[in-house]
Amino acid sequence: MSHALPKLAVPLAPLLPRLELDGQASEILAGKPDAAAGIAALSAASRFPEAVRLAAHALPKREAVWWACMCARAVPDPNLPEADLKALAAAEAPERFARLVTLATVLISAGRRRDTLLVSDVCDQIQVSPTELREDIDTVLEPGHVVSMEPMLTIPEGMPGAGGYREHDILVIGEDGAEDITRYPYGPGFNLVG
């Protein structure tokens, strides 16, 4: 990664007691203002286990779980018990869903504004690297492709405001961006049934 993600620009001092560092690693981190600078310094000194440990403690908890899952998937164990595979999938599910909802929100907002988004814009808005952005997506969007996005909010029966709300946007990928061809008005006032 060529630049530090904002989520790693957290103060370093509160993380230090959790890292179980030896003297040399502590010296490397001395005076570093945040986790991003600490990770860079440890990596430059080839102290990769400490850099990884620091990253794990610096990330927001939900993302640290996701990151751990991605690490487990990157180094697969052919003898991993079925129960561990199920636990891994269960740990991934909430973060995978949250990432997709966030990504859909960014894309829909840009489509409504008729903005063209660069990969770097999307990465900045959802605070992931380009590699992280691609890890769930195997399809390459090309001119002529159509994307349908339908984020939905549901409030369970018996709770105030119970029911569901879903926006539906259809985008056509062009040479210079995407065109939102949805012509239906936005907002819950246009989507009330019953």
XYZ file of C-alpha atoms in Angstrom:
194
model
C 0.000 0.000 0.000
C 1.468 3.344 -1.000
C -0.259 5.516 1.606
C -1.573 5.043 5.123
C -5.296 4.563 5.517
C -6.951 7.087 7.868
C -8.178 4.251 10.078
C -4.535 3.487 11.005
C -3.796 7.096 11.977
C -4.786 6.405 15.586
C -2.589 7.449 18.527
C 0.161 4.932 19.170
C 0.658 5.367 22.932
C -2.596 3.633 24.079
C -1.760 0.585 21.918
C 1.784 0.018 23.206
C 0.886 -1.932 26.391
C -0.990 -4.522 24.303
C 1.850 -5.210 21.874
C 4.293 -7.140 24.110
C 7.315 -5.575 22.412
C 10.969 -6.300 23.058
C 13.451 -3.471 23.646
C 14.468 -3.087 20.006
C 10.879 -2.825 18.755
C 10.084 -0.327 21.516
C 13.033 1.800 20.394
C 11.820 1.674 16.784
C 8.409 2.981 17.877
C 9.754 5.689 20.200
C 8.408 9.078 19.181
C 6.069 7.757 16.478
C 2.792 9.708 16.625
C 0.378 7.098 15.355
C -0.073 3.466 14.393
C 0.464 4.156 10.682
C 3.909 5.645 11.365
C 4.685 2.778 13.743
C 3.710 0.138 11.180
C 5.883 1.839 8.562
C 8.867 2.014 10.939
C 8.534 -1.605 12.063
C 8.175 -2.769 8.435
C 11.245 -0.770 7.389
C 13.180 -2.537 10.145
C 11.895 -5.960 8.935
C 9.964 -6.410 12.188
C 6.933 -7.762 10.360
C 5.308 -9.770 13.199
C 5.281 -6.630 15.377
C 3.948 -4.534 12.472
C 1.128 -7.025 11.945
C 0.333 -7.094 15.668
C 0.229 -3.281 15.735
C -2.096 -3.190 12.722
C -4.421 -5.713 14.366
C -4.670 -3.579 17.513
C -4.992 -0.283 15.607
C -7.870 -1.325 13.361
C -11.463 -0.861 14.526
C -12.594 -4.116 16.167
C -14.965 -5.117 13.359
C -12.261 -4.604 10.762
C -9.677 -6.419 12.866
C -11.963 -9.476 12.812
C -12.349 -9.138 9.033
C -8.621 -8.776 8.574
C -7.954 -11.858 10.706
C -10.452 -13.805 8.574
C -8.747 -12.672 5.369
C -5.379 -13.746 6.805
C -6.819 -17.155 7.685
C -8.160 -17.510 4.142
C -4.841 -16.395 2.611
C -2.979 -19.177 4.426
C -5.439 -22.065 4.194
C -5.024 -25.136 6.344
C -6.143 -28.251 4.440
C -6.757 -30.013 7.761
C -8.928 -27.269 9.261
C -11.904 -28.907 11.019
C -15.380 -28.235 9.613
C -16.333 -26.419 12.839
C -13.452 -23.954 12.333
C -14.487 -23.328 8.715
C -18.039 -22.579 9.892
C -16.711 -20.256 12.605
C -14.609 -18.424 10.022
C -17.622 -17.955 7.741
C -19.756 -16.763 10.686
C -17.105 -14.214 11.688
C -16.861 -12.881 8.114
C -20.572 -12.494 7.418
C -21.365 -9.260 9.340
C -18.323 -7.403 8.021
C -18.884 -8.614 4.455
C -22.486 -7.374 4.622
C -21.451 -4.031 6.148
C -18.838 -3.491 3.434
C -21.316 -4.225 0.659
C -23.938 -1.877 2.137
C -21.350 0.896 2.513
C -20.111 0.364 -1.031
C -23.677 0.399 -2.397
C -24.371 3.663 -0.545
C -21.274 5.327 -2.021
C -22.110 4.132 -5.544
C -25.782 5.138 -5.347
C -24.921 8.594 -3.988
C -22.437 9.151 -6.817
C -24.955 7.930 -9.380
C -27.591 10.350 -8.114
C -25.104 13.212 -8.337
C -24.026 11.958 -11.780
C -20.451 11.820 -10.470
C -17.716 9.679 -11.917
C -15.842 7.848 -9.175
C -12.250 6.757 -9.388
C -11.165 3.682 -7.462
C -9.132 5.994 -5.211
C -12.294 8.023 -4.435
C -14.208 4.911 -3.414
C -11.280 3.653 -1.317
C -11.015 6.992 0.489
C -14.743 7.098 1.206
C -14.993 3.595 2.610
C -11.429 3.534 3.993
C -10.095 0.449 2.262
C -7.150 -0.144 -0.036
C -7.730 -0.988 -3.720
C -6.810 -4.606 -2.919
C -9.405 -4.759 -0.121
C -11.994 -3.234 -2.434
C -11.405 -5.970 -5.016
C -11.261 -8.947 -2.651
C -15.010 -9.644 -2.809
C -15.481 -8.801 -6.452
C -14.435 -11.063 -9.297
C -16.433 -9.291 -12.013
C -14.796 -6.511 -14.006
C -17.332 -3.856 -14.986
C -17.047 -2.829 -18.599
C -18.951 -0.420 -20.830
C -22.399 -1.808 -21.577
C -22.736 -3.685 -18.278
C -25.791 -2.945 -16.145
C -25.661 -2.832 -12.353
C -28.777 -3.035 -10.182
C -28.423 -1.895 -6.573
C -31.182 -2.351 -4.020
C -30.186 -1.351 -0.481
C -32.985 -2.078 1.972
C -33.883 -1.149 5.530
C -36.275 -3.354 7.514
C -37.745 -2.643 10.954
C -39.171 -5.806 12.549
C -42.888 -6.248 13.138
C -43.991 -5.012 16.549
C -41.457 -2.178 16.649
C -42.362 1.475 16.025
C -42.183 2.192 12.302
C -42.269 -1.512 11.420
C -41.895 -2.308 7.748
C -39.332 -2.058 5.019
C -37.901 0.514 2.658
C -35.843 -0.215 -0.431
C -34.301 2.075 -3.014
C -33.593 0.636 -6.427
C -31.069 2.170 -8.760
C -30.066 0.842 -12.160
C -26.757 2.029 -13.571
C -25.392 1.486 -17.074
C -21.606 1.439 -17.264
C -20.201 3.702 -19.985
C -16.740 4.590 -21.253
C -16.443 7.580 -18.895
C -18.522 6.506 -15.890
C -21.963 5.213 -15.066
C -25.389 6.569 -15.990
C -28.229 6.153 -13.506
C -31.225 5.257 -15.675
C -33.632 5.059 -12.727
C -36.477 7.448 -13.409
C -38.592 6.758 -10.332
C -38.587 9.506 -7.647
C -36.513 8.919 -4.513
C -37.678 8.828 -0.917
C -40.151 6.945 1.269
C -43.037 9.230 0.271
C -43.024 7.619 -3.161
C -42.728 4.036 -1.938
C -45.468 3.665 0.686
C -47.727 0.679 0.202
C -50.873 -0.036 2.199
